[in-house]
CSV table of C-alpha atoms in Angstrom, one decimal:
chain,number,residue,atom,x,y,z
A,1,MET,CA,99.0,95.4,74.0
A,2,GLN,CA,99.9,95.3,77.7
A,3,GLN,CA,103.3,96.0,79.2
A,4,VAL,CA,104.2,96.3,82.9
A,5,HIS,CA,107.8,97.0,84.0
A,6,PHE,CA,109.3,97.4,87.4
A,7,ILE,CA,112.7,98.9,88.4
A,8,SER,CA,114.3,99.6,91.8
A,9,PRO,CA,115.5,103.0,92.9
A,10,SER,CA,119.2,103.9,93.1
A,11,GLU,CA,121.0,103.6,96.4
A,12,ALA,CA,120.5,107.3,97.0
A,13,LEU,CA,116.7,107.1,96.9
A,14,LYS,CA,115.9,103.5,98.0
A,15,ASP,CA,115.0,104.6,101.5
A,16,ILE,CA,112.5,107.2,100.1
A,17,PHE,CA,111.0,105.3,97.1
A,18,LYS,CA,110.1,101.6,97.1
A,19,CYS,CA,110.0,101.1,93.3
A,20,TYR,CA,109.1,102.6,90.0
A,21,HIS,CA,106.7,100.9,87.7
A,22,TYR,CA,105.7,101.7,84.1
A,23,VAL,CA,102.5,100.6,82.4
A,24,GLU,CA,101.6,100.7,78.8
A,25,LEU,CA,98.1,99.7,77.8
A,26,LYS,CA,96.4,99.8,74.4
A,27,THR,CA,93.0,98.4,73.6
A,28,GLU,CA,90.2,98.7,71.1
A,29,ARG,CA,87.6,98.2,73.8
A,30,ALA,CA,86.9,101.9,74.1
A,31,GLN,CA,85.3,103.1,77.3
A,32,GLN,CA,85.4,99.5,78.7
A,33,ASN,CA,88.9,99.3,80.1
A,34,THR,CA,88.7,99.7,83.8
A,35,GLY,CA,90.8,98.5,86.7
A,36,SER,CA,90.1,98.3,90.4
A,37,ILE,CA,92.6,99.9,92.7
A,38,ILE,CA,94.0,97.7,95.5
A,39,GLN,CA,95.0,99.4,98.7
A,40,ASP,CA,98.5,98.6,99.8
A,41,GLY,CA,99.2,101.3,102.4
A,42,LEU,CA,101.5,103.1,100.0
A,43,SER,CA,101.2,106.5,98.4
A,44,GLU,CA,102.7,107.3,94.9
A,45,PHE,CA,103.6,109.9,92.5
A,46,GLY,CA,101.9,109.3,89.2
A,47,PHE,CA,102.7,110.6,85.7
A,48,ILE,CA,100.2,109.9,82.8
A,49,LYS,CA,100.8,110.8,79.2
A,50,GLU,CA,97.1,110.9,78.2
A,51,HIS,CA,94.6,113.6,79.1
A,52,ASP,CA,91.6,111.4,79.4
A,53,ILE,CA,92.3,108.9,82.1
A,54,SER,CA,89.9,109.2,85.0
A,55,ILE,CA,89.4,107.7,88.4
A,56,ILE,CA,86.0,106.8,90.0
A,57,SER,CA,86.3,106.8,93.7
A,58,ASN,CA,83.3,105.7,95.8
A,59,GLY,CA,81.1,106.6,92.8
A,60,ASN,CA,82.6,110.0,92.2
A,61,PRO,CA,84.4,110.4,88.8
A,62,MET,CA,87.3,112.8,88.2
A,63,ILE,CA,89.8,113.3,85.3
A,64,LEU,CA,93.3,112.7,86.6
A,65,PRO,CA,95.9,115.5,86.2
A,66,GLN,CA,98.9,114.4,84.2
A,67,SER,CA,101.2,114.7,87.2
A,68,PHE,CA,99.8,113.9,90.7
A,69,LEU,CA,100.3,112.5,94.1
A,70,ILE,CA,97.8,109.8,95.2
A,71,GLY,CA,97.3,108.9,98.8
A,72,LYS,CA,94.4,107.0,100.4
A,73,VAL,CA,91.3,106.9,98.0
A,74,GLU,CA,87.8,105.9,99.0
A,75,MET,CA,86.9,102.4,98.1
A,76,PRO,CA,85.7,101.1,95.8
A,77,SER,CA,87.9,102.9,93.3
A,78,LYS,CA,88.9,102.2,89.7
A,79,PHE,CA,90.7,103.7,86.8
A,80,VAL,CA,88.8,104.3,83.6
A,81,ILE,CA,91.0,104.0,80.5
A,82,PRO,CA,89.3,104.9,77.2
A,83,THR,CA,91.8,103.3,74.8
A,84,THR,CA,95.5,103.8,75.9
A,85,MET,CA,97.5,104.5,79.0
A,86,HIS,CA,101.1,105.3,79.5
A,87,TYR,CA,101.6,105.5,83.3
A,88,LEU,CA,104.8,105.9,85.4
A,89,ALA,CA,104.3,105.5,89.1
A,90,ILE,CA,106.8,106.1,92.0
A,91,LYS,CA,105.8,104.1,95.0
A,92,ILE,CA,106.8,106.0,98.2
A,93,GLN,CA,108.2,104.0,101.1
A,94,PRO,CA,105.5,103.9,103.8
A,95,TRP,CA,107.7,105.6,106.4
A,96,ALA,CA,108.4,108.6,104.1
A,97,THR,CA,104.7,109.3,103.6
A,98,SER,CA,104.3,112.1,106.1
A,99,PHE,CA,107.1,114.1,104.4
A,100,PHE,CA,105.0,114.3,101.2
A,101,PHE,CA,101.6,114.4,103.0
A,102,ASN,CA,102.3,116.7,105.9
A,103,ASN,CA,98.6,117.7,106.2
A,104,GLY,CA,97.1,114.3,106.0
A,105,ARG,CA,97.0,111.7,103.2
A,106,THR,CA,94.8,113.5,100.8
A,107,SER,CA,93.4,111.2,98.1
A,108,ILE,CA,94.8,113.0,94.9
A,109,LEU,CA,96.9,116.2,94.7
A,110,ASP,CA,97.7,117.9,91.4
A,111,LEU,CA,101.4,118.4,91.5
A,112,SER,CA,101.3,121.5,89.4
A,113,LYS,CA,99.5,123.2,92.3
A,114,THR,CA,102.0,122.1,94.9
A,115,SER,CA,105.6,123.1,95.7
A,116,TYR,CA,106.5,120.9,92.7
A,117,SER,CA,105.1,123.5,90.4
A,118,ASN,CA,108.0,122.9,87.9
A,119,VAL,CA,106.8,119.3,87.5
A,120,GLU,CA,105.7,120.0,83.9
A,121,ALA,CA,109.3,119.9,82.7
A,122,LEU,CA,109.7,116.5,84.5
A,123,HIS,CA,106.5,115.2,82.9
A,124,ASN,CA,107.7,116.1,79.4
A,125,SER,CA,111.2,114.6,79.9
A,126,ILE,CA,109.7,111.3,81.2
A,127,PHE,CA,107.5,110.8,78.1
A,128,ASN,CA,110.1,112.1,75.7
A,129,SER,CA,112.6,109.5,77.0
A,130,SER,CA,112.7,106.3,74.9
A,131,THR,CA,113.6,103.8,77.6
A,132,LEU,CA,112.5,103.1,81.1
A,133,GLU,CA,116.0,103.6,82.4
A,134,GLU,CA,116.1,107.1,80.8
A,135,LYS,CA,112.7,107.9,82.4
A,136,VAL,CA,113.9,106.8,85.8
A,137,LYS,CA,117.1,108.9,85.4
A,138,GLN,CA,115.0,112.0,84.8
A,139,ILE,CA,113.0,111.3,87.9
A,140,GLU,CA,115.9,110.7,90.1
A,141,ASN,CA,117.8,113.8,88.9
A,142,PHE,CA,114.6,115.8,89.7
A,143,PHE,CA,114.1,114.5,93.3
A,144,LEU,CA,117.8,114.5,94.2
A,145,ASP,CA,117.7,118.2,93.6
A,146,LYS,CA,114.8,118.5,96.1
A,147,ALA,CA,114.6,118.4,99.9
A,148,LEU,CA,114.1,114.9,101.2
A,149,PRO,CA,113.4,113.4,104.6
A,150,HIS,CA,116.3,112.6,106.9
A,151,PRO,CA,116.7,109.0,107.9
A,152,LYS,CA,116.6,109.8,111.6
A,153,THR,CA,113.1,111.1,111.3
A,154,TYR,CA,111.6,107.7,110.3
A,155,GLU,CA,113.9,105.1,111.7
A,156,ILE,CA,111.3,103.7,114.2
A,157,SER,CA,108.4,103.4,111.6
A,158,LYS,CA,110.9,102.0,109.1
A,159,ALA,CA,111.9,99.2,111.5
A,160,ILE,CA,108.2,98.5,112.2
A,161,CYS,CA,107.3,98.3,108.5
A,162,ASN,CA,110.2,96.0,107.7
A,163,TYR,CA,109.2,93.7,110.6
A,164,ILE,CA,105.6,93.6,109.2
A,165,TYR,CA,107.0,92.9,105.7
A,166,GLU,CA,109.2,90.2,107.1
A,167,LYS,CA,106.2,88.5,108.9
A,168,GLN,CA,104.0,89.1,105.8
A,169,GLY,CA,101.5,91.0,107.9
A,170,VAL,CA,100.9,88.2,110.4
A,171,ILE,CA,102.0,89.9,113.6
A,172,LYS,CA,101.0,90.5,117.2
A,173,ILE,CA,101.2,94.0,118.7
A,174,LYS,CA,102.6,92.5,121.9
A,175,THR,CA,105.7,91.3,119.9
A,176,LEU,CA,106.3,94.9,118.7
A,177,LEU,CA,106.0,96.2,122.2
A,178,ASP,CA,108.7,93.7,123.2
A,179,LYS,CA,110.9,95.1,120.5
A,180,PHE,CA,110.4,98.9,121.0
A,181,PRO,CA,110.5,100.8,124.4
A,182,TYR,CA,107.1,102.5,123.9
A,183,SER,CA,103.5,102.0,125.1
A,184,ARG,CA,101.0,100.6,122.6
A,185,GLN,CA,99.4,104.0,122.2
A,186,LYS,CA,102.8,105.8,121.7
A,187,LEU,CA,104.0,103.2,119.2
A,188,ASN,CA,100.8,103.5,117.2
A,189,GLN,CA,101.0,107.3,117.3
A,190,ILE,CA,104.5,107.4,115.9
A,191,PHE,CA,103.7,104.9,113.2
A,192,PHE,CA,100.5,106.7,112.2
A,193,GLU,CA,102.2,110.1,112.1
A,194,GLN,CA,104.8,108.9,109.7
A,195,THR,CA,102.9,106.4,107.5
A,196,LYS,CA,99.4,107.7,107.8
A,197,ASN,CA,98.3,104.1,108.5
A,198,SER,CA,97.7,102.4,111.8
A,199,ILE,CA,99.9,99.4,112.5
A,200,LYS,CA,96.9,97.1,112.3
A,201,GLU,CA,95.7,98.6,109.0
A,202,PHE,CA,99.2,98.4,107.4
A,203,SER,CA,99.5,94.8,108.6
A,204,VAL,CA,96.2,93.9,106.9
A,205,TYR,CA,97.3,95.5,103.6
A,206,THR,CA,100.6,93.5,103.8
A,207,ARG,CA,99.0,90.2,104.7
A,208,LEU,CA,96.4,90.5,101.8
A,209,ARG,CA,99.2,91.3,99.3
A,210,ALA,CA,101.1,88.3,100.6
A,211,ILE,CA,98.0,86.1,100.1
A,212,MET,CA,97.6,87.4,96.5
A,213,SER,CA,101.3,86.7,95.7
A,214,TYR,CA,101.1,83.2,97.2
A,215,ARG,CA,98.0,82.4,95.4
A,216,MET,CA,99.5,83.5,92.1
A,217,GLU,CA,102.5,81.1,92.7
A,218,HIS,CA,100.2,78.2,94.0
A,219,PRO,CA,97.0,78.4,91.8
A,220,GLU,CA,96.3,74.7,92.6
A,221,GLU,CA,95.8,75.4,96.3
A,222,SER,CA,92.4,76.4,97.6
A,223,LEU,CA,91.9,80.0,98.8
A,224,THR,CA,90.6,78.8,102.2
A,225,SER,CA,93.8,76.7,102.7
A,226,ILE,CA,96.0,79.7,101.8
A,227,THR,CA,94.2,82.1,104.1
A,228,TYR,CA,94.6,79.7,107.0
A,229,LYS,CA,98.4,79.8,106.4
A,230,PHE,CA,98.3,83.5,106.8
A,231,GLY,CA,96.4,83.6,110.0
A,232,TYR,CA,92.8,84.0,108.8
A,233,PHE,CA,90.9,81.4,110.8
A,234,ASP,CA,87.6,83.3,110.5
A,235,GLN,CA,86.5,83.4,106.9
A,236,SER,CA,84.0,86.2,107.5
A,237,HIS,CA,87.0,88.3,108.7
A,238,PHE,CA,89.0,87.5,105.6
A,239,ILE,CA,86.0,88.3,103.3
A,240,LYS,CA,85.4,91.7,105.0
A,241,ASP,CA,89.1,92.6,104.7
A,242,MET,CA,89.4,91.5,101.1
A,243,LYS,CA,86.4,93.5,100.0
A,244,ARG,CA,87.5,96.6,101.9
A,245,VAL,CA,91.1,96.5,100.6
A,246,THR,CA,90.7,95.3,97.0
A,247,GLY,CA,87.1,96.2,96.1
A,248,VAL,CA,86.5,92.6,95.0
A,249,THR,CA,85.0,89.5,96.7
A,250,PRO,CA,87.1,86.4,97.4
A,251,SER,CA,85.1,84.6,94.7
A,252,ASP,CA,86.1,87.2,92.1
A,253,PHE,CA,89.7,87.0,93.3
A,254,SER,CA,89.6,83.2,92.9
A,255,LYS,CA,88.6,83.6,89.3
A,256,SER,CA,91.6,85.9,88.5
A,257,SER,CA,94.9,84.4,87.6
A,258,ASN,CA,96.7,87.7,88.3
A,259,LEU,CA,94.8,90.3,90.3
A,260,PHE,CA,97.8,92.7,90.2
A,261,PHE,CA,97.5,92.9,86.5
A,262,ASP,CA,93.8,92.5,86.3
A,263,GLN,CA,93.4,95.6,88.5
A,264,LEU,CA,94.4,97.5,85.4
A,265,ILE,CA,92.7,95.6,82.7
A,266,LYS,CA,89.6,93.8,83.9
């Protein structure tokens, strides 16, 4: 059994959280259910019902806490799911990253050891709720009662992110310099301080996700043709970025009908 659901945040939180997604997996293939993690430049809050889900990052295994904040993990990384997983994730808008990772984008933080020390009650309410809508309501009530970043603090990085999304990651820094009254160095500094990604790095993540989405919608088209449409005229460059961001080679990607889902149940 596999179920994946997505829901958008309320108006009050849409500038802080990009989306909520809830995953239920159940399999009889004990100890064989793994899924590669695909970098997207976003951090997320994660809540897991089970006690035995682990993550292997660059060869180093660790059991995940039941409530955590996950930032940039070393690649290759993958989840190991013994038999079942009930996982609710809150994707953080890229421009709000620094508010939650003010000392750097640490890979995994146990929320019970942070200022969210009362998160156990939230975890219980999430998995005691019978519908996704009820789970999301519990989450939103929890965070609306907490301090959140002010829109003025991230308006520049938000504008840059939205421009990168609009162009599907295919951008030129010169165009950004024409849009914002800053030097290249200053613009990159502002963006990195708030998103914990360089502009170039975030653009690569966005472009590769766009390629994956396009390929899912046009499976009949060759991957080479698709990558040309997204500005990859040097195939060795694309192969290098693909392997670094997704942990899989383009040939493995070509064999997958839905890498977004296969990253959880390969």
